């Protein structure tokens, strides 16, 4: 067990302060929370403050944060260069109807780093970034349908929500995955306008895309979809998508809202994808709300309003607000090649340690991920796609217990999504995470047996 450990005998449930806040919250929020993604077991852990890799909850307990606001905080919490940049900007105004130098600075940095990111527009969230990328692809091609990956999460724009939460009862046959609705009342026309592909199924993707090419504007692809398993794309799959899309004038939208943290030139370049459009978010805002749609200059022309109303009008009261711009610039500037390389080594070391612990315990788990991202699966072999990563009831129970056990060891591990490292983490944290998995496997042999 590492030197970091702060063993919390009473990590579950979270403490009385969190409970009291949750009770108050029920008077104002429909289920006591204000976003679906808040974990509750049985109620959420409220946070009082955070610094670097660590959070302190409302009851004064300290935790290593492997969630980092859904992978946003690549430098951890309250990173000094971001605080300095934001403090100084706040004194000069927080939002204007006019543009600022700050937006040009951040855009220039991003475009200089990422191949094919020739032009960019800032928005406020990843959802908006994906939405405008889809609109841009439709306007550019004159087609309305999109293709997306089963189980992949792309935010809250209706078309990309299709088949996001498919389950064995409705996901359909392996060779024709169903366009399942995400919410009651989702218009049938939305479902009709989405073709669902299975990740890493090259042959079927090629066939489906070719057959329906004439009305498909774009394939939306997250190079390593986190909720669909945080699984790497196989080269054959990438080639099939790429080639078929090119042949039929279908655009490729790389949704790197989450996976942009994999490399300074981005995730698409890392996996050999050549996008026409990108959706970015999370890390590029340094912990402040942000999104960006970008891509090839001729495609991005759809946003060009210099000669009147553009093909796709895009605005936004807070888009390119200077706080997000300067925070993002400070975050990205601190992420040089050396820092990315260090994160890569740290991630490799952690994934190796987790795999060693699993092998030693001969337990039916596996690990996926890359760079600073990882996911532990209750599966003896790493899944290749969403259906293989899907949990049955026994597996879900084991993963809940694992999360509780981690919290007992002072570590917040996200459930069913990517966990991540920050530049403020090092060997101590890798030891702590590997130690927590070892302890869980040691102490839960009987439970683990149920999924073997
Ligand atoms: C791949 C991907 N796309 C889009 C989004 C939506 O981003 P936001 O929550 O900023 O709207 C997310 C958020 O987690 C994401 O992971």
CSV table of C-alpha atoms and ligand atoms in Angstrom, one decimal:
chain,number,residue,atom,x,y,z
A,1,UNK,CA,0.0,0.0,0.0
A,2,UNK,CA,1.4,3.4,-0.9
A,3,UNK,CA,2.5,6.2,1.3
A,4,UNK,CA,-0.5,8.3,0.0
A,5,UNK,CA,-3.2,6.1,1.5
A,6,UNK,CA,-5.9,7.8,3.6
A,7,UNK,CA,-8.1,4.8,4.4
A,8,UNK,CA,-11.7,5.9,4.9
A,9,UNK,CA,-13.5,3.4,7.1
A,10,UNK,CA,-16.7,5.2,6.4
A,11,UNK,CA,-16.4,6.1,2.7
A,12,UNK,CA,-19.8,4.7,2.1
A,13,UNK,CA,-22.2,6.3,2.1
A,14,UNK,CA,-20.7,9.7,1.7
A,15,UNK,CA,-20.9,11.7,5.0
A,16,UNK,CA,-23.7,13.7,6.7
A,17,UNK,CA,-22.8,17.0,5.1
A,18,UNK,CA,-23.3,15.5,1.6
A,19,UNK,CA,-26.5,13.9,2.8
A,20,UNK,CA,-27.9,17.2,4.1
A,21,UNK,CA,-27.0,19.0,0.9
A,22,UNK,CA,-28.6,16.3,-1.1
A,23,UNK,CA,-31.8,16.6,0.9
A,24,UNK,CA,-31.9,20.4,0.4
A,25,UNK,CA,-31.2,19.8,-3.3
A,26,UNK,CA,-34.3,17.7,-3.7
A,27,UNK,CA,-36.4,20.8,-3.1
A,28,UNK,CA,-35.0,22.5,-6.2
A,29,UNK,CA,-33.8,19.8,-8.6
A,30,UNK,CA,-36.0,17.0,-10.0
A,31,UNK,CA,-33.8,14.2,-8.6
A,32,UNK,CA,-31.6,16.2,-6.3
A,33,UNK,CA,-29.0,16.8,-9.0
A,34,UNK,CA,-28.5,19.1,-11.9
A,35,UNK,CA,-26.9,16.7,-14.4
A,36,UNK,CA,-27.5,13.0,-15.2
A,37,UNK,CA,-23.8,12.2,-15.0
A,38,UNK,CA,-23.5,12.9,-11.2
A,39,UNK,CA,-22.7,9.6,-9.5
A,40,UNK,CA,-24.8,8.8,-6.4
A,41,UNK,CA,-24.3,5.8,-4.1
A,42,UNK,CA,-26.8,6.3,-2.6
A,43,UNK,CA,-26.4,10.1,-2.8
A,44,UNK,CA,-23.7,12.2,-4.4
A,45,UNK,CA,-20.5,13.2,-2.6
A,46,UNK,CA,-20.5,17.1,-2.4
A,47,UNK,CA,-17.1,18.7,-2.9
A,48,UNK,CA,-15.8,21.6,-0.7
A,49,UNK,CA,-12.5,22.3,-2.5
A,50,UNK,CA,-9.7,20.8,-4.5
A,51,UNK,CA,-6.1,21.3,-5.4
A,52,UNK,CA,-3.9,19.4,-7.9
A,53,UNK,CA,-5.0,15.7,-8.0
A,54,UNK,CA,-7.0,15.8,-4.8
A,55,UNK,CA,-10.5,16.7,-3.7
A,56,UNK,CA,-11.8,17.4,-0.2
A,57,UNK,CA,-15.5,16.5,0.2
A,58,UNK,CA,-18.1,18.4,2.3
A,59,UNK,CA,-17.3,16.1,5.2
A,60,UNK,CA,-13.6,16.9,5.1
A,61,UNK,CA,-12.4,13.6,3.5
A,62,UNK,CA,-9.7,13.8,1.0
A,63,UNK,CA,-9.7,11.8,-2.3
A,64,UNK,CA,-7.5,11.3,-5.3
A,65,UNK,CA,-9.7,12.4,-8.2
A,66,UNK,CA,-9.5,10.1,-11.2
A,67,UNK,CA,-12.6,11.7,-12.7
A,68,UNK,CA,-11.2,15.3,-13.0
A,69,UNK,CA,-14.6,16.6,-14.1
A,70,UNK,CA,-15.0,13.9,-16.8
A,71,UNK,CA,-11.4,14.1,-17.9
A,72,UNK,CA,-11.4,17.9,-18.3
A,73,UNK,CA,-8.7,18.9,-15.8
A,74,UNK,CA,-5.5,17.6,-17.4
A,75,UNK,CA,-3.5,19.7,-14.9
A,76,UNK,CA,-5.6,18.8,-12.0
A,77,UNK,CA,-7.5,21.3,-9.9
A,78,UNK,CA,-6.6,25.0,-9.3
A,79,UNK,CA,-3.6,24.9,-11.6
A,80,UNK,CA,-1.5,28.0,-10.8
A,81,UNK,CA,-0.9,29.2,-14.4
A,82,UNK,CA,-4.6,29.0,-15.0
A,83,UNK,CA,-5.5,30.9,-11.8
A,84,UNK,CA,-3.0,33.6,-12.8
A,85,UNK,CA,-4.4,34.0,-16.3
A,86,UNK,CA,-8.0,34.0,-15.1
A,87,UNK,CA,-7.4,36.4,-12.2
A,88,UNK,CA,-5.9,38.9,-14.5
A,89,UNK,CA,-8.6,38.6,-17.2
A,90,UNK,CA,-11.4,38.9,-14.6
A,91,UNK,CA,-10.1,42.4,-13.7
A,92,UNK,CA,-10.3,43.4,-17.4
A,93,UNK,CA,-13.8,42.1,-18.0
A,94,UNK,CA,-15.4,38.7,-18.4
A,95,UNK,CA,-17.4,38.8,-21.6
A,96,UNK,CA,-17.9,41.2,-24.5
A,97,UNK,CA,-19.9,41.4,-27.6
A,98,UNK,CA,-16.6,42.1,-29.4
A,99,UNK,CA,-13.8,39.7,-30.1
A,100,UNK,CA,-10.6,39.7,-28.1
A,101,UNK,CA,-6.9,38.8,-28.7
A,102,UNK,CA,-7.4,35.9,-26.3
A,103,UNK,CA,-9.5,34.0,-28.8
A,104,UNK,CA,-7.0,34.5,-31.6
A,105,UNK,CA,-4.2,33.2,-29.3
A,106,UNK,CA,-6.0,30.0,-28.3
A,107,UNK,CA,-7.2,29.3,-31.9
A,108,UNK,CA,-3.7,29.9,-33.3
A,109,UNK,CA,-2.1,27.5,-30.8
A,110,UNK,CA,-4.6,24.8,-31.6
A,111,UNK,CA,-4.5,25.2,-35.3
A,112,UNK,CA,-0.7,25.1,-35.3
A,113,UNK,CA,-0.7,21.8,-33.4
A,114,UNK,CA,-3.4,19.7,-35.1
A,115,UNK,CA,-3.1,18.5,-38.7
A,116,UNK,CA,-6.2,19.4,-40.8
A,117,UNK,CA,-7.5,21.8,-38.1
A,118,UNK,CA,-7.1,24.8,-40.5
A,119,UNK,CA,-10.0,26.9,-39.2
A,120,UNK,CA,-11.9,26.9,-35.9
A,121,UNK,CA,-14.9,28.5,-34.1
A,122,UNK,CA,-15.4,28.5,-30.4
A,123,UNK,CA,-18.6,27.5,-28.6
A,124,UNK,CA,-19.4,26.7,-24.9
A,125,UNK,CA,-19.6,23.0,-24.6
A,126,UNK,CA,-18.7,19.8,-26.4
A,127,UNK,CA,-22.4,19.3,-27.1
A,128,UNK,CA,-22.5,22.5,-29.1
A,129,UNK,CA,-19.2,21.6,-30.9
A,130,UNK,CA,-20.6,18.3,-32.1
A,131,UNK,CA,-23.9,19.9,-33.0
A,132,UNK,CA,-22.2,22.5,-35.2
A,133,UNK,CA,-19.9,19.9,-36.7
A,134,UNK,CA,-23.0,17.9,-37.8
A,135,UNK,CA,-24.7,21.0,-39.1
A,136,UNK,CA,-21.5,22.0,-41.0
A,137,UNK,CA,-21.3,18.5,-42.6
A,138,UNK,CA,-25.0,18.7,-43.6
A,139,UNK,CA,-24.6,22.2,-45.1
A,140,UNK,CA,-21.4,21.2,-46.9
A,141,UNK,CA,-22.8,18.0,-48.4
A,142,UNK,CA,-26.4,18.9,-48.8
A,143,UNK,CA,-27.3,15.6,-47.1
A,144,UNK,CA,-29.1,15.1,-43.8
A,145,UNK,CA,-28.3,11.6,-42.4
A,146,UNK,CA,-25.3,10.8,-40.2
A,147,UNK,CA,-23.6,7.6,-39.2
A,148,UNK,CA,-22.5,7.1,-35.6
A,149,UNK,CA,-21.1,4.3,-33.4
A,150,UNK,CA,-23.3,2.2,-31.2
A,151,UNK,CA,-22.9,3.2,-27.6
A,152,UNK,CA,-20.8,6.2,-28.3
A,153,UNK,CA,-21.4,9.4,-26.2
A,154,UNK,CA,-21.3,12.7,-28.1
A,155,UNK,CA,-23.3,15.0,-25.8
A,156,UNK,CA,-26.9,16.1,-26.0
A,157,UNK,CA,-27.7,16.9,-29.7
A,158,UNK,CA,-30.6,14.6,-30.6
A,159,UNK,CA,-29.0,12.9,-33.7
A,160,UNK,CA,-25.9,11.9,-31.9
A,161,UNK,CA,-27.9,10.6,-28.9
A,162,UNK,CA,-29.3,7.9,-31.0
A,163,UNK,CA,-28.2,4.4,-29.9
A,164,UNK,CA,-26.2,5.9,-27.1
A,165,UNK,CA,-27.8,3.8,-24.5
A,166,UNK,CA,-28.8,0.7,-26.4
A,167,UNK,CA,-29.2,-2.5,-24.4
A,168,UNK,CA,-29.3,-6.2,-25.4
A,169,UNK,CA,-33.1,-6.1,-25.4
A,170,UNK,CA,-33.2,-3.4,-28.1
A,171,UNK,CA,-29.8,-3.2,-29.8
A,172,UNK,CA,-30.8,-5.5,-32.7
A,173,UNK,CA,-28.8,-8.1,-34.6
A,174,UNK,CA,-25.0,-7.8,-34.8
A,175,UNK,CA,-25.1,-6.9,-38.5
A,176,UNK,CA,-27.7,-4.2,-38.3
A,177,UNK,CA,-27.6,-2.3,-35.0
A,178,UNK,CA,-30.8,-0.5,-34.2
A,179,UNK,CA,-31.2,3.3,-34.1
A,180,UNK,CA,-32.6,3.3,-30.5
A,181,UNK,CA,-34.1,6.4,-29.0
A,182,UNK,CA,-32.4,8.1,-26.0
A,183,UNK,CA,-35.5,9.7,-24.5
A,184,UNK,CA,-39.2,9.2,-24.7
A,185,UNK,CA,-40.7,11.1,-27.5
A,186,UNK,CA,-37.5,11.3,-29.6
A,187,UNK,CA,-38.9,12.1,-33.1
A,188,UNK,CA,-39.0,9.1,-35.4
A,189,UNK,CA,-37.5,11.4,-38.0
A,190,UNK,CA,-34.3,11.7,-35.9
A,191,UNK,CA,-34.0,7.9,-35.7
A,192,UNK,CA,-34.5,7.7,-39.4
A,193,UNK,CA,-31.7,10.1,-40.0
A,194,UNK,CA,-29.1,8.1,-38.1
A,195,UNK,CA,-27.3,5.0,-39.2
A,196,UNK,CA,-25.7,3.0,-36.4
A,197,UNK,CA,-22.3,1.3,-36.9
A,198,UNK,CA,-20.5,-1.0,-34.6
A,199,UNK,CA,-17.0,0.0,-33.5
A,200,UNK,CA,-14.2,-2.1,-35.1
A,201,UNK,CA,-16.6,-3.9,-37.5
A,202,UNK,CA,-14.8,-2.8,-40.7
A,203,UNK,CA,-16.6,-5.0,-43.2
A,204,UNK,CA,-20.1,-4.1,-42.0
A,205,UNK,CA,-19.2,-0.4,-41.8
A,206,UNK,CA,-17.9,-0.4,-45.3
A,207,UNK,CA,-21.1,-2.2,-46.5
A,208,UNK,CA,-23.6,0.0,-44.7
A,209,UNK,CA,-21.9,3.2,-45.6
A,210,UNK,CA,-21.6,2.3,-49.3
A,211,UNK,CA,-25.2,1.2,-49.5
A,212,UNK,CA,-26.7,4.4,-48.0
A,213,UNK,CA,-24.0,6.8,-49.1
A,214,UNK,CA,-26.2,9.1,-51.2
A,215,UNK,CA,-27.9,10.6,-48.1
A,216,UNK,CA,-25.2,10.5,-45.5
A,217,UNK,CA,-23.4,13.7,-44.6
A,218,UNK,CA,-20.9,12.5,-42.1
A,219,UNK,CA,-19.6,9.7,-39.9
A,220,UNK,CA,-19.2,10.9,-36.4
A,221,UNK,CA,-16.4,9.1,-34.7
A,222,UNK,CA,-14.8,9.4,-31.3
A,223,UNK,CA,-11.4,7.7,-31.9
A,224,UNK,CA,-11.7,6.0,-28.5
A,225,UNK,CA,-15.3,6.2,-27.3
A,226,UNK,CA,-15.2,6.2,-23.5
A,227,UNK,CA,-18.7,5.1,-22.6
A,228,UNK,CA,-18.6,2.5,-25.3
A,229,UNK,CA,-15.6,0.9,-23.7
A,230,UNK,CA,-12.6,3.2,-24.1
A,231,UNK,CA,-11.4,0.9,-26.9
A,232,UNK,CA,-8.7,1.7,-29.5
A,233,UNK,CA,-9.8,1.7,-33.1
A,234,UNK,CA,-8.3,-1.2,-35.1
A,235,UNK,CA,-6.3,0.0,-38.2
A,236,UNK,CA,-8.5,-2.0,-40.5
A,237,UNK,CA,-11.6,-0.2,-39.2
A,238,UNK,CA,-10.0,3.2,-39.6
A,239,UNK,CA,-9.0,2.4,-43.1
A,240,UNK,CA,-12.5,1.1,-44.0
A,241,UNK,CA,-14.2,4.2,-42.6
A,242,UNK,CA,-11.7,6.5,-44.2
A,243,UNK,CA,-11.7,4.9,-47.6
A,244,UNK,CA,-15.5,4.4,-47.9
A,245,UNK,CA,-16.2,8.0,-46.7
A,246,UNK,CA,-13.8,9.4,-49.3
A,247,UNK,CA,-15.2,7.3,-52.1
A,248,UNK,CA,-18.7,8.6,-51.4
A,249,UNK,CA,-18.2,12.2,-50.4
A,250,UNK,CA,-19.1,11.5,-46.7
A,251,UNK,CA,-17.3,13.7,-44.2
A,252,UNK,CA,-15.5,12.4,-41.2
A,253,UNK,CA,-16.1,14.2,-37.9
A,254,UNK,CA,-13.6,13.4,-35.2
A,255,UNK,CA,-15.2,14.0,-31.8
A,256,UNK,CA,-12.2,14.6,-29.7
A,257,UNK,CA,-14.0,16.4,-26.9
A,258,UNK,CA,-12.6,13.8,-24.5
A,259,UNK,CA,-9.7,12.2,-26.4
A,260,UNK,CA,-7.9,15.3,-27.4
A,261,UNK,CA,-6.0,14.8,-24.2
A,262,UNK,CA,-4.2,11.8,-25.9
A,263,UNK,CA,-1.6,13.8,-27.8
A,264,UNK,CA,-0.6,17.3,-28.7
A,265,UNK,CA,-1.7,16.7,-32.3
A,266,UNK,CA,-4.9,15.1,-31.2
A,267,UNK,CA,-6.4,11.7,-31.2
A,268,UNK,CA,-7.3,11.4,-34.9
A,269,UNK,CA,-3.7,12.0,-35.9
A,270,UNK,CA,-2.6,9.4,-33.3
A,271,UNK,CA,-4.9,6.7,-34.9
A,272,UNK,CA,-4.4,7.6,-38.5
A,273,UNK,CA,-7.9,9.2,-39.0
A,274,UNK,CA,-8.0,12.2,-41.4
A,275,UNK,CA,-11.0,14.2,-40.3
A,276,UNK,CA,-12.7,16.9,-42.3
A,277,UNK,CA,-14.2,18.3,-39.1
A,278,UNK,CA,-13.3,18.2,-35.4
A,279,UNK,CA,-15.3,18.7,-32.2
A,280,UNK,CA,-13.1,19.7,-29.3
A,281,UNK,CA,-13.9,20.7,-25.7
A,282,UNK,CA,-12.9,19.8,-22.1
A,283,UNK,CA,-9.1,20.3,-21.8
A,284,UNK,CA,-8.9,23.2,-24.2
A,285,UNK,CA,-10.9,25.4,-21.7
A,286,UNK,CA,-8.5,24.8,-18.8
A,287,UNK,CA,-11.5,24.0,-16.5
A,288,UNK,CA,-13.9,26.6,-17.9
A,289,UNK,CA,-16.8,26.0,-20.2
A,290,UNK,CA,-15.7,25.5,-23.8
A,291,UNK,CA,-16.2,23.7,-27.1
A,292,UNK,CA,-14.8,24.2,-30.6
A,293,UNK,CA,-15.7,23.1,-34.0
A,294,UNK,CA,-12.9,23.1,-36.6
A,295,UNK,CA,-11.5,21.5,-39.6
A,296,UNK,CA,-10.5,22.0,-43.2
A,297,UNK,CA,-10.8,25.5,-44.4
A,298,UNK,CA,-13.1,24.7,-47.4
A,299,UNK,CA,-15.5,22.9,-45.1
A,300,UNK,CA,-15.4,25.6,-42.4
A,301,UNK,CA,-16.4,28.1,-45.0
A,302,UNK,CA,-20.0,27.1,-44.2
A,303,UNK,CA,-19.6,29.4,-41.2
A,304,UNK,CA,-18.2,32.3,-43.2
A,305,UNK,CA,-20.6,35.3,-42.8
A,306,UNK,CA,-18.5,37.9,-44.6
A,307,UNK,CA,-20.7,38.0,-47.6
A,308,UNK,CA,-24.0,37.8,-45.8
A,309,UNK,CA,-25.8,35.0,-44.0
A,310,UNK,CA,-23.6,32.0,-43.9
A,311,UNK,CA,-24.8,28.5,-44.8
A,312,UNK,CA,-24.6,27.7,-41.0
A,313,UNK,CA,-25.1,30.7,-38.7
A,314,UNK,CA,-23.3,30.1,-35.4
A,315,UNK,CA,-23.3,32.5,-32.5
A,316,UNK,CA,-23.5,32.2,-28.7
A,317,UNK,CA,-23.6,34.7,-25.9
A,318,UNK,CA,-20.7,33.2,-24.1
A,319,UNK,CA,-18.9,31.7,-27.1
A,320,UNK,CA,-15.2,32.7,-27.1
A,321,UNK,CA,-15.6,34.5,-23.7
A,322,UNK,CA,-12.1,35.6,-22.7
A,323,UNK,CA,-12.1,33.7,-19.4
A,324,UNK,CA,-12.4,30.4,-21.2
A,325,UNK,CA,-9.9,31.6,-23.8
A,326,UNK,CA,-7.2,32.6,-21.4
A,327,UNK,CA,-7.7,29.6,-19.1
A,328,UNK,CA,-7.6,27.3,-22.2
A,329,UNK,CA,-4.5,29.0,-23.5
A,330,UNK,CA,-2.7,28.6,-20.1
A,331,UNK,CA,-3.7,24.9,-20.0
A,332,UNK,CA,-2.6,24.1,-23.5
A,333,UNK,CA,0.6,26.1,-23.3
A,334,UNK,CA,1.7,24.0,-20.3
A,335,UNK,CA,1.0,20.9,-22.3
A,336,UNK,CA,4.1,20.7,-24.3
A,337,UNK,CA,5.5,17.5,-26.0
A,338,UNK,CA,7.6,16.7,-22.9
A,339,UNK,CA,4.5,16.8,-20.7
A,340,UNK,CA,2.5,14.7,-23.1
A,341,UNK,CA,5.3,12.2,-23.2
A,342,UNK,CA,5.4,12.1,-19.4
A,343,UNK,CA,1.6,11.5,-19.2
A,344,UNK,CA,2.0,8.7,-21.8
A,345,UNK,CA,4.6,7.0,-19.7
A,346,UNK,CA,2.6,7.4,-16.5
A,347,UNK,CA,-0.5,6.0,-18.2
A,348,UNK,CA,1.5,3.0,-19.6
A,349,UNK,CA,3.0,2.3,-16.1
A,350,UNK,CA,-0.5,2.4,-14.5
A,351,UNK,CA,-2.2,0.2,-17.1
A,352,UNK,CA,0.7,-2.3,-16.8
A,353,UNK,CA,0.5,-2.3,-13.0
A,354,UNK,CA,-3.3,-2.9,-13.1
A,355,UNK,CA,-2.9,-5.7,-15.6
A,356,UNK,CA,-0.2,-7.3,-13.4
A,357,UNK,CA,-2.5,-7.1,-10.4
A,358,UNK,CA,-5.3,-8.7,-12.4
A,359,UNK,CA,-2.9,-11.5,-13.6
A,360,UNK,CA,-1.6,-12.2,-10.1
A,361,UNK,CA,-5.1,-12.5,-8.7
A,362,UNK,CA,-6.1,-14.5,-11.8
A,363,UNK,CA,-9.2,-12.3,-11.8
A,364,UNK,CA,-11.6,-11.9,-14.8
A,365,UNK,CA,-10.8,-8.2,-15.4
A,366,UNK,CA,-9.1,-6.3,-18.2
A,367,UNK,CA,-7.9,-2.8,-18.8
A,368,UNK,CA,-8.3,-0.6,-21.9
A,369,UNK,CA,-7.3,3.0,-22.6
A,370,UNK,CA,-4.3,5.0,-23.9
A,371,UNK,CA,-2.1,7.9,-22.9
A,372,UNK,CA,-3.6,9.4,-19.7
A,373,UNK,CA,-6.9,7.5,-19.9
A,374,UNK,CA,-7.9,4.0,-18.6
A,375,UNK,CA,-10.9,1.8,-17.9
A,376,UNK,CA,-11.1,-1.4,-15.9
A,377,UNK,CA,-13.6,-3.9,-17.3
A,378,UNK,CA,-15.2,-6.9,-15.6
A,379,UNK,CA,-14.3,-9.0,-18.6
A,380,UNK,CA,-11.4,-11.5,-18.9
A,381,UNK,CA,-10.4,-10.1,-22.3
A,382,UNK,CA,-10.3,-6.5,-23.3
A,383,UNK,CA,-13.6,-5.8,-25.2
A,384,UNK,CA,-13.3,-4.9,-28.9
A,385,UNK,CA,-16.5,-2.9,-29.1
A,386,UNK,CA,-19.6,-1.6,-27.1
A,387,UNK,CA,-21.6,-4.9,-27.0
A,388,UNK,CA,-18.6,-6.8,-25.6
A,389,UNK,CA,-18.0,-4.0,-23.0
A,390,UNK,CA,-21.7,-4.1,-21.8
A,391,UNK,CA,-22.2,-5.2,-18.2
A,392,UNK,CA,-24.7,-7.8,-17.0
A,393,UNK,CA,-26.2,-7.4,-13.5
A,394,UNK,CA,-23.5,-9.4,-11.8
A,395,UNK,CA,-20.7,-7.4,-13.5
A,396,UNK,CA,-22.4,-4.1,-12.6
A,397,UNK,CA,-22.6,-5.2,-9.0
A,398,UNK,CA,-18.8,-6.0,-9.0
A,399,UNK,CA,-18.0,-2.7,-10.5
A,400,UNK,CA,-20.1,-0.8,-7.9
A,401,UNK,CA,-18.3,-2.7,-5.2
A,402,UNK,CA,-14.9,-1.9,-6.8
A,403,UNK,CA,-15.8,1.8,-6.8
A,404,UNK,CA,-16.8,1.7,-3.2
A,405,UNK,CA,-13.6,-0.1,-2.3
A,406,UNK,CA,-11.5,2.5,-4.1
A,407,UNK,CA,-13.3,5.2,-2.2
A,408,UNK,CA,-12.4,3.4,0.9
A,409,UNK,CA,-8.8,3.7,-0.1
A,410,UNK,CA,-9.3,7.4,-0.8
A,411,UNK,CA,-9.7,7.2,-4.6
A,412,UNK,CA,-12.6,8.4,-6.7
A,413,UNK,CA,-12.9,6.0,-9.7
A,414,UNK,CA,-15.6,6.8,-12.3
A,415,UNK,CA,-18.1,4.1,-12.9
A,416,UNK,CA,-18.6,3.0,-16.6
A,417,UNK,CA,-16.5,5.8,-18.0
A,418,UNK,CA,-12.9,6.8,-18.6
A,419,UNK,CA,-10.7,7.4,-15.6
A,420,UNK,CA,-7.8,9.7,-16.1
A,421,UNK,CA,-4.5,11.0,-14.9
A,422,UNK,CA,-3.3,14.6,-14.6
A,423,UNK,CA,0.1,16.2,-15.0
A,424,UNK,CA,0.1,16.8,-11.3
A,425,UNK,CA,0.1,13.0,-10.6
A,426,UNK,CA,3.2,10.7,-10.4
A,427,UNK,CA,4.4,7.4,-9.1
A,428,UNK,CA,2.7,8.0,-5.7
A,429,UNK,CA,-0.7,8.1,-7.4
A,430,UNK,CA,0.1,5.2,-9.7
A,431,UNK,CA,1.0,3.1,-6.6
A,432,UNK,CA,-2.1,4.2,-4.9
A,433,UNK,CA,-4.4,3.2,-7.8
A,434,UNK,CA,-2.7,-0.2,-8.4
A,435,UNK,CA,-2.7,-0.8,-4.6
A,436,UNK,CA,-6.4,-0.1,-4.4
A,437,UNK,CA,-7.1,-2.6,-7.2
A,438,UNK,CA,-4.9,-5.3,-5.5
A,439,UNK,CA,-6.8,-4.7,-2.2
A,440,UNK,CA,-10.1,-5.0,-3.9
A,441,UNK,CA,-9.2,-8.2,-5.6
A,442,UNK,CA,-7.8,-9.6,-2.4
A,443,UNK,CA,-10.8,-8.8,-0.3
A,444,UNK,CA,-13.5,-9.7,-2.8
A,445,UNK,CA,-12.6,-13.1,-4.2
A,446,UNK,CA,-16.1,-14.5,-3.6
A,447,UNK,CA,-17.9,-11.6,-5.4
A,448,UNK,CA,-15.4,-11.7,-8.3
A,449,UNK,CA,-16.1,-15.5,-8.5
A,450,UNK,CA,-19.7,-14.7,-9.4
A,451,UNK,CA,-18.6,-13.1,-12.8
A,452,UNK,CA,-15.9,-15.7,-13.5
B,1,LIG,C1,-16.8,12.5,-26.8
B,1,LIG,C2,-17.7,13.5,-26.2
B,1,LIG,N1,-18.4,14.3,-27.0
B,1,LIG,C3,-19.1,15.3,-26.5
B,1,LIG,C4,-19.3,15.5,-25.2
B,1,LIG,C5,-20.2,16.6,-24.7
B,1,LIG,O1,-19.4,17.6,-24.1
B,1,LIG,P1,-20.1,18.6,-23.0
B,1,LIG,O2,-20.4,17.8,-21.8
B,1,LIG,O3,-19.1,19.7,-22.8
B,1,LIG,O4,-21.3,19.2,-23.7
B,1,LIG,C6,-18.6,14.7,-24.3
B,1,LIG,C7,-18.7,14.9,-22.8
B,1,LIG,O5,-18.3,14.1,-22.0
B,1,LIG,C8,-17.8,13.7,-24.8
B,1,LIG,O6,-17.1,12.9,-24.0
